[in-house]
C-alpha cells in the first residue's frame, strides 16, 4: 500500500448513511398504501417500477419519488387521492432536508488520511442532491476532487484517473458496493477496499466475485492501518 | 479575441433546443387541467410552485415534473385523478426521450472552432439528463471538457478556470442567459458572447445590465468571424 497516493471514497453508505433513509421512506410509503395492498406486494411493485425507471430517471431522491407516485397509481388502479400523492411529494422534501449523518469513524479517518494522501469523492447519483450532501457533511475541505457520475464502471474510473493523471497503481477506492466501487476498480489494476453497509440495495448486489482479490473491512476506522 | 484559447458553450438553448420542450409540456399540462381552471391561472400557479421547488429539487425534467404534479393537486384541491397524474409522469418520459435538436449553425460552428480552440461545455441542470443529451447530440467528441454544475455564478466560473488552469483573458463563454452565461463571466474578467434564444425562461431574465460590455449575436454561425 506504500504506492497509494490517491484514496477515493464512495459517498452514500460509505461516508454517510443513505440507504436507511430510502428504507424509512419506503416504510412510510407502505403505511400510506396499507389500506389498498399488502406490504410485500407494495415493496415488490415499487422495486419493479424503480428498476424500469432507472433508465429514464437515473439515481436519486427525485427519481425515487416519481417511482413511488407511479407505483401508487398503478397499485390503486388510479383510485389514489390527490392528497395522498401530495404526501409522497412531502416525503421527498423531508428526505432532501434530512441532516447528513456520518458513519462511525468517518470524520477522524478522513481528517487523518487527508494529511498523508490526496483524497477524492467518487459518487453516483443526482448532482443537486450530492453537492448539497457534501456541503452539509462538513468534510468538503478534506477532498481535493469530487466526481459525481451517472454510473461507475471501468470506463468511468479510467476516465477519472486519466483526467487527474493518476496511475492505477497509485489509486485506491473505498466503498460499500462490490458492483460499483470494487470490481471495476480491481479490473483496471487499481486497489479497492470493501466496507459493507448493513443494508445493501437489491439493485447493487452481485454474485460470484473473486474473494481473493478483495480487501474487506468491518468499518472505515481500520483504513489507516493499511498504510 | 486573439488571446482566446478556450471557448465554453452553454448547452440548453445555446447548442440545442430545450425551453420549447418545457413550453410544449406546459401546454399539454394546461390542456390536462383545462376542465378545472383557466390557462393563465394554471401557468401562474405552476411558475410559483417551480420557483418554490427550485431550492429543493434543482433544475431539470424530474424537478419540473414533481412541480407539475404538486400544482395539479393544489389547483384541484386534491380532486385530480390518478390517471391524470400518470399522464404527467408520461409527459416526463416523453421529454426525456425527445431527440436532441441542434440549433441552426451549431454543428458547423462547433466543428470549425474545435480546429482552432479548446472547446468546453458548461451547463446547469440535472447530471443524468445533460449527459444523455450531450451523448445524443453527436457533438461530444468536439469538446475536451464538459462541466455540469448546479448553478453558474462568479465563484463557479472561477473554480472551473482554476481547475483547468485557464487565465480569464484566455476564456470566452457563449450562451443565451445574461444571468448565468454572461454577467458572472464578465465580472471575473473573461469575455462572453450573448446569443438570445427566442424564449427566455422568466426565472433567467435580468434587468439593468451594462450593455456596453456585451457582445451580442443573432445566431451562433457568426461566432467564427470574431477570430
GROMACS .gro file of N, CA and C in nm, chain A residues 49 52-59 61-63 65-66 69-70 73-74 78-83 85-86 89-90 92-93 96-97 125-129 131 145-151 163-164, chain B residues 49 52-59 61-63 65-66 69-70 73-74 78-83 85-86 89-90 92-93 96-97 125-129 131 145-151 163-164:
model
  282
   49UNK      N    1  -4.098  -0.096  -1.045
   49UNK     CA    2  -4.111   0.037  -1.108
   49UNK      C    3  -3.976   0.110  -1.105
   52UNK      N    4  -3.739  -0.027  -1.372
   52UNK     CA    5  -3.782   0.018  -1.504
   52UNK      C    6  -3.746   0.167  -1.524
   53UNK      N    7  -3.763   0.245  -1.420
   53UNK     CA    8  -3.743   0.390  -1.432
   53UNK      C    9  -3.598   0.435  -1.422
   54UNK      N   10  -3.509   0.350  -1.370
   54UNK     CA   11  -3.367   0.388  -1.359
   54UNK      C   12  -3.313   0.435  -1.493
   55UNK      N   13  -3.353   0.368  -1.598
   55UNK     CA   14  -3.309   0.402  -1.733
   55UNK      C   15  -3.354   0.542  -1.773
   56UNK      N   16  -3.470   0.581  -1.726
   56UNK     CA   17  -3.524   0.711  -1.766
   56UNK      C   18  -3.482   0.821  -1.669
   57UNK      N   19  -3.483   0.788  -1.540
   57UNK     CA   20  -3.470   0.893  -1.439
   57UNK      C   21  -3.336   0.893  -1.367
   58UNK      N   22  -3.259   0.785  -1.376
   58UNK     CA   23  -3.133   0.780  -1.302
   58UNK      C   24  -3.156   0.763  -1.153
   59UNK      N   25  -3.046   0.780  -1.076
   59UNK     CA   26  -3.050   0.760  -0.931
   59UNK      C   27  -3.094   0.886  -0.859
   61UNK      N   28  -3.322   1.099  -0.520
   61UNK     CA   29  -3.450   1.114  -0.450
   61UNK      C   30  -3.564   1.149  -0.545
   62UNK      N   31  -3.536   1.234  -0.645
   62UNK     CA   32  -3.644   1.275  -0.734
   62UNK      C   33  -3.694   1.158  -0.819
   63UNK      N   34  -3.602   1.077  -0.871
   63UNK     CA   35  -3.643   0.960  -0.948
   63UNK      C   36  -3.718   0.860  -0.861
   65UNK      N   37  -3.895   0.931  -0.603
   65UNK     CA   38  -4.027   0.988  -0.573
   65UNK      C   39  -4.122   0.966  -0.690
   66UNK      N   40  -4.074   0.990  -0.811
   66UNK     CA   41  -4.160   0.966  -0.928
   66UNK      C   42  -4.199   0.818  -0.935
   69UNK      N   43  -4.476   0.755  -0.682
   69UNK     CA   44  -4.605   0.808  -0.731
   69UNK      C   45  -4.664   0.714  -0.835
   70UNK      N   46  -4.580   0.671  -0.928
   70UNK     CA   47  -4.628   0.582  -1.034
   70UNK      C   48  -4.677   0.450  -0.975
   73UNK      N   49  -5.018   0.491  -0.814
   73UNK     CA   50  -5.128   0.500  -0.912
   73UNK      C   51  -5.162   0.361  -0.966
   74UNK      N   52  -5.057   0.285  -1.000
   74UNK     CA   53  -5.080   0.151  -1.056
   74UNK      C   54  -5.146   0.060  -0.953
   78UNK      N   55  -5.552   0.384  -1.009
   78UNK     CA   56  -5.593   0.524  -1.024
   78UNK      C   57  -5.680   0.578  -0.912
   79UNK      N   58  -5.712   0.494  -0.812
   79UNK     CA   59  -5.800   0.542  -0.706
   79UNK      C   60  -5.727   0.627  -0.601
   80UNK      N   61  -5.596   0.630  -0.608
   80UNK     CA   62  -5.519   0.709  -0.513
   80UNK      C   63  -5.568   0.855  -0.512
   81UNK      N   64  -5.571   0.916  -0.395
   81UNK     CA   65  -5.621   1.053  -0.383
   81UNK      C   66  -5.509   1.154  -0.402
   82UNK      N   67  -5.547   1.271  -0.450
   82UNK     CA   68  -5.451   1.379  -0.466
   82UNK      C   69  -5.373   1.408  -0.340
   83UNK      N   70  -5.441   1.409  -0.227
   83UNK     CA   71  -5.370   1.445  -0.104
   83UNK      C   72  -5.272   1.334  -0.061
   85UNK      N   73  -5.096   1.163  -0.281
   85UNK     CA   74  -4.979   1.189  -0.367
   85UNK      C   75  -4.901   1.309  -0.314
   86UNK      N   76  -4.974   1.408  -0.265
   86UNK     CA   77  -4.904   1.522  -0.203
   86UNK      C   78  -4.816   1.473  -0.087
   89UNK      N   79  -4.492   1.349  -0.224
   89UNK     CA   80  -4.401   1.460  -0.259
   89UNK      C   81  -4.340   1.518  -0.131
   90UNK      N   82  -4.419   1.523  -0.025
   90UNK     CA   83  -4.365   1.573   0.102
   90UNK      C   84  -4.259   1.478   0.159
   92UNK      N   85  -4.043   1.332  -0.019
   92UNK     CA   86  -3.921   1.371  -0.093
   92UNK      C   87  -3.858   1.493  -0.029
   93UNK      N   88  -3.943   1.590   0.004
   93UNK     CA   89  -3.888   1.713   0.063
   93UNK      C   90  -3.824   1.683   0.199
   96UNK      N   91  -3.482   1.526   0.138
   96UNK     CA   92  -3.381   1.622   0.094
   96UNK      C   93  -3.333   1.711   0.208
   97UNK      N   94  -3.413   1.721   0.313
   97UNK     CA   95  -3.374   1.808   0.424
   97UNK      C   96  -3.319   1.734   0.545
  125UNK      N   97  -2.512   0.941  -0.864
  125UNK     CA   98  -2.637   0.998  -0.814
  125UNK      C   99  -2.670   1.131  -0.875
  126UNK      N  100  -2.764   1.195  -0.812
  126UNK     CA  101  -2.815   1.321  -0.859
  126UNK      C  102  -2.720   1.434  -0.817
  127UNK      N  103  -2.676   1.513  -0.915
  127UNK     CA  104  -2.577   1.618  -0.890
  127UNK      C  105  -2.622   1.712  -0.779
  128UNK      N  106  -2.747   1.755  -0.788
  128UNK     CA  107  -2.800   1.852  -0.693
  128UNK      C  108  -2.801   1.795  -0.550
  129UNK      N  109  -2.852   1.671  -0.535
  129UNK     CA  110  -2.854   1.606  -0.403
  129UNK      C  111  -2.713   1.589  -0.349
  131UNK      N  112  -2.417   1.728  -0.426
  131UNK     CA  113  -2.343   1.851  -0.391
  131UNK      C  114  -2.392   1.905  -0.258
  145UNK      N  115  -1.079   1.655  -0.486
  145UNK     CA  116  -1.166   1.642  -0.604
  145UNK      C  117  -1.296   1.574  -0.564
  146UNK      N  118  -1.402   1.616  -0.627
  146UNK     CA  119  -1.530   1.548  -0.611
  146UNK      C  120  -1.582   1.515  -0.750
  147UNK      N  121  -1.606   1.388  -0.775
  147UNK     CA  122  -1.657   1.347  -0.906
  147UNK      C  123  -1.796   1.288  -0.885
  148UNK      N  124  -1.895   1.349  -0.944
  148UNK     CA  125  -2.031   1.296  -0.936
  148UNK      C  126  -2.066   1.242  -1.074
  149UNK      N  127  -2.095   1.114  -1.080
  149UNK     CA  128  -2.108   1.046  -1.210
  149UNK      C  129  -2.244   0.974  -1.217
  150UNK      N  130  -2.284   0.938  -1.337
  150UNK     CA  131  -2.414   0.870  -1.350
  150UNK      C  132  -2.400   0.719  -1.339
  151UNK      N  133  -2.280   0.666  -1.360
  151UNK     CA  134  -2.256   0.525  -1.334
  151UNK      C  135  -2.109   0.506  -1.301
  163UNK      N  136  -0.794   1.180  -1.638
  163UNK     CA  137  -0.814   1.325  -1.623
  163UNK      C  138  -0.723   1.383  -1.516
  164UNK      N  139  -0.707   1.310  -1.405
  164UNK     CA  140  -0.626   1.363  -1.296
  164UNK      C  141  -0.483   1.309  -1.299
  276UNK      N  142  -4.499   2.735  -0.803
  276UNK     CA  143  -4.454   2.607  -0.745
  276UNK      C  144  -4.310   2.578  -0.788
  279UNK      N  145  -4.062   2.788  -0.593
  279UNK     CA  146  -4.050   2.740  -0.456
  279UNK      C  147  -3.968   2.610  -0.452
  280UNK      N  148  -3.989   2.524  -0.552
  280UNK     CA  149  -3.925   2.392  -0.551
  280UNK      C  150  -3.781   2.391  -0.601
  281UNK      N  151  -3.740   2.498  -0.673
  281UNK     CA  152  -3.602   2.504  -0.723
  281UNK      C  153  -3.501   2.480  -0.612
  282UNK      N  154  -3.528   2.538  -0.497
  282UNK     CA  155  -3.440   2.522  -0.381
  282UNK      C  156  -3.428   2.377  -0.337
  283UNK      N  157  -3.537   2.303  -0.350
  283UNK     CA  158  -3.537   2.164  -0.304
  283UNK      C  159  -3.493   2.069  -0.414
  284UNK      N  160  -3.538   2.093  -0.536
  284UNK     CA  161  -3.524   1.993  -0.641
  284UNK      C  162  -3.422   2.029  -0.747
  285UNK      N  163  -3.380   2.156  -0.755
  285UNK     CA  164  -3.286   2.194  -0.859
  285UNK      C  165  -3.353   2.197  -0.996
  286UNK      N  166  -3.270   2.210  -1.100
  286UNK     CA  167  -3.319   2.222  -1.237
  286UNK      C  168  -3.342   2.085  -1.300
  288UNK      N  169  -3.583   1.801  -1.571
  288UNK     CA  170  -3.714   1.747  -1.604
  288UNK      C  171  -3.782   1.683  -1.483
  289UNK      N  172  -3.704   1.614  -1.399
  289UNK     CA  173  -3.767   1.547  -1.284
  289UNK      C  174  -3.824   1.648  -1.185
  290UNK      N  175  -3.748   1.752  -1.157
  290UNK     CA  176  -3.796   1.856  -1.067
  290UNK      C  177  -3.919   1.926  -1.125
  292UNK      N  178  -4.132   1.797  -1.327
  292UNK     CA  179  -4.245   1.703  -1.322
  292UNK      C  180  -4.306   1.700  -1.182
  293UNK      N  181  -4.222   1.695  -1.080
  293UNK     CA  182  -4.274   1.699  -0.944
  293UNK      C  183  -4.351   1.829  -0.920
  296UNK      N  184  -4.694   1.796  -1.083
  296UNK     CA  185  -4.783   1.710  -1.004
  296UNK      C  186  -4.835   1.787  -0.883
  297UNK      N  187  -4.744   1.857  -0.816
  297UNK     CA  188  -4.786   1.931  -0.698
  297UNK      C  189  -4.886   2.042  -0.733
  300UNK      N  190  -5.231   1.895  -0.795
  300UNK     CA  191  -5.301   1.859  -0.671
  300UNK      C  192  -5.358   1.984  -0.605
  301UNK      N  193  -5.275   2.088  -0.598
  301UNK     CA  194  -5.320   2.212  -0.533
  301UNK      C  195  -5.436   2.276  -0.608
  305UNK      N  196  -5.697   1.849  -0.457
  305UNK     CA  197  -5.689   1.704  -0.437
  305UNK      C  198  -5.784   1.622  -0.523
  306UNK      N  199  -5.866   1.689  -0.606
  306UNK     CA  200  -5.963   1.613  -0.687
  306UNK      C  201  -5.899   1.548  -0.810
  307UNK      N  202  -5.775   1.583  -0.840
  307UNK     CA  203  -5.707   1.525  -0.957
  307UNK      C  204  -5.710   1.372  -0.949
  308UNK      N  205  -5.729   1.308  -1.064
  308UNK     CA  206  -5.738   1.163  -1.069
  308UNK      C  207  -5.599   1.099  -1.084
  309UNK      N  208  -5.585   0.978  -1.034
  309UNK     CA  209  -5.460   0.904  -1.050
  309UNK      C  210  -5.416   0.895  -1.194
  310UNK      N  211  -5.509   0.869  -1.282
  310UNK     CA  212  -5.468   0.851  -1.422
  310UNK      C  213  -5.423   0.983  -1.486
  312UNK      N  214  -5.253   1.208  -1.314
  312UNK     CA  215  -5.115   1.222  -1.266
  312UNK      C  216  -5.022   1.129  -1.343
  313UNK      N  217  -5.073   1.011  -1.374
  313UNK     CA  218  -4.992   0.920  -1.458
  313UNK      C  219  -4.958   0.988  -1.591
  316UNK      N  220  -4.660   1.205  -1.545
  316UNK     CA  221  -4.535   1.129  -1.542
  316UNK      C  222  -4.497   1.085  -1.684
  317UNK      N  223  -4.598   1.053  -1.764
  317UNK     CA  224  -4.569   1.016  -1.903
  317UNK      C  225  -4.516   1.136  -1.982
  319UNK      N  226  -4.312   1.345  -1.864
  319UNK     CA  227  -4.169   1.347  -1.828
  319UNK      C  228  -4.092   1.245  -1.911
  320UNK      N  229  -4.150   1.128  -1.923
  320UNK     CA  230  -4.080   1.024  -2.001
  320UNK      C  231  -4.068   1.066  -2.147
  323UNK      N  232  -3.785   1.319  -2.178
  323UNK     CA  233  -3.652   1.258  -2.167
  323UNK      C  234  -3.613   1.183  -2.294
  324UNK      N  235  -3.713   1.145  -2.373
  324UNK     CA  236  -3.684   1.068  -2.495
  324UNK      C  237  -3.687   1.150  -2.622
  352UNK      N  238  -2.793   2.205  -1.460
  352UNK     CA  239  -2.904   2.112  -1.475
  352UNK      C  240  -2.877   1.978  -1.413
  353UNK      N  241  -2.964   1.886  -1.450
  353UNK     CA  242  -2.961   1.751  -1.396
  353UNK      C  243  -2.853   1.671  -1.468
  354UNK      N  244  -2.761   1.613  -1.389
  354UNK     CA  245  -2.647   1.539  -1.445
  354UNK      C  246  -2.691   1.432  -1.543
  355UNK      N  247  -2.790   1.355  -1.502
  355UNK     CA  248  -2.837   1.243  -1.584
  355UNK      C  249  -2.893   1.291  -1.718
  356UNK      N  250  -2.980   1.392  -1.713
  356UNK     CA  251  -3.039   1.449  -1.836
  356UNK      C  252  -2.930   1.505  -1.927
  358UNK      N  253  -2.596   1.463  -1.939
  358UNK     CA  254  -2.504   1.366  -2.000
  358UNK      C  255  -2.570   1.295  -2.116
  372UNK      N  256  -1.377   1.923  -2.251
  372UNK     CA  257  -1.428   1.917  -2.113
  372UNK      C  258  -1.578   1.942  -2.114
  373UNK      N  259  -1.645   1.875  -2.024
  373UNK     CA  260  -1.787   1.902  -2.001
  373UNK      C  261  -1.804   1.925  -1.852
  374UNK      N  262  -1.856   2.039  -1.815
  374UNK     CA  263  -1.880   2.069  -1.675
  374UNK      C  264  -2.030   2.085  -1.654
  375UNK      N  265  -2.086   1.999  -1.571
  375UNK     CA  266  -2.229   2.011  -1.539
  375UNK      C  267  -2.238   2.058  -1.395
  376UNK      N  268  -2.301   2.172  -1.376
  376UNK     CA  269  -2.298   2.238  -1.245
  376UNK      C  270  -2.440   2.267  -1.198
  377UNK      N  271  -2.454   2.295  -1.069
  377UNK     CA  272  -2.589   2.324  -1.018
  377UNK      C  273  -2.625   2.472  -1.025
  378UNK      N  274  -2.524   2.557  -1.036
  378UNK     CA  275  -2.552   2.699  -1.062
  378UNK      C  276  -2.432   2.759  -1.133
  390UNK      N  277  -0.936   2.512  -1.204
  390UNK     CA  278  -0.917   2.367  -1.219
  390UNK      C  279  -0.846   2.333  -1.349
  391UNK      N  280  -0.883   2.401  -1.455
  391UNK     CA  281  -0.824   2.370  -1.585
  391UNK      C  282  -0.707   2.464  -1.620
   0.00000   0.00000   0.00000
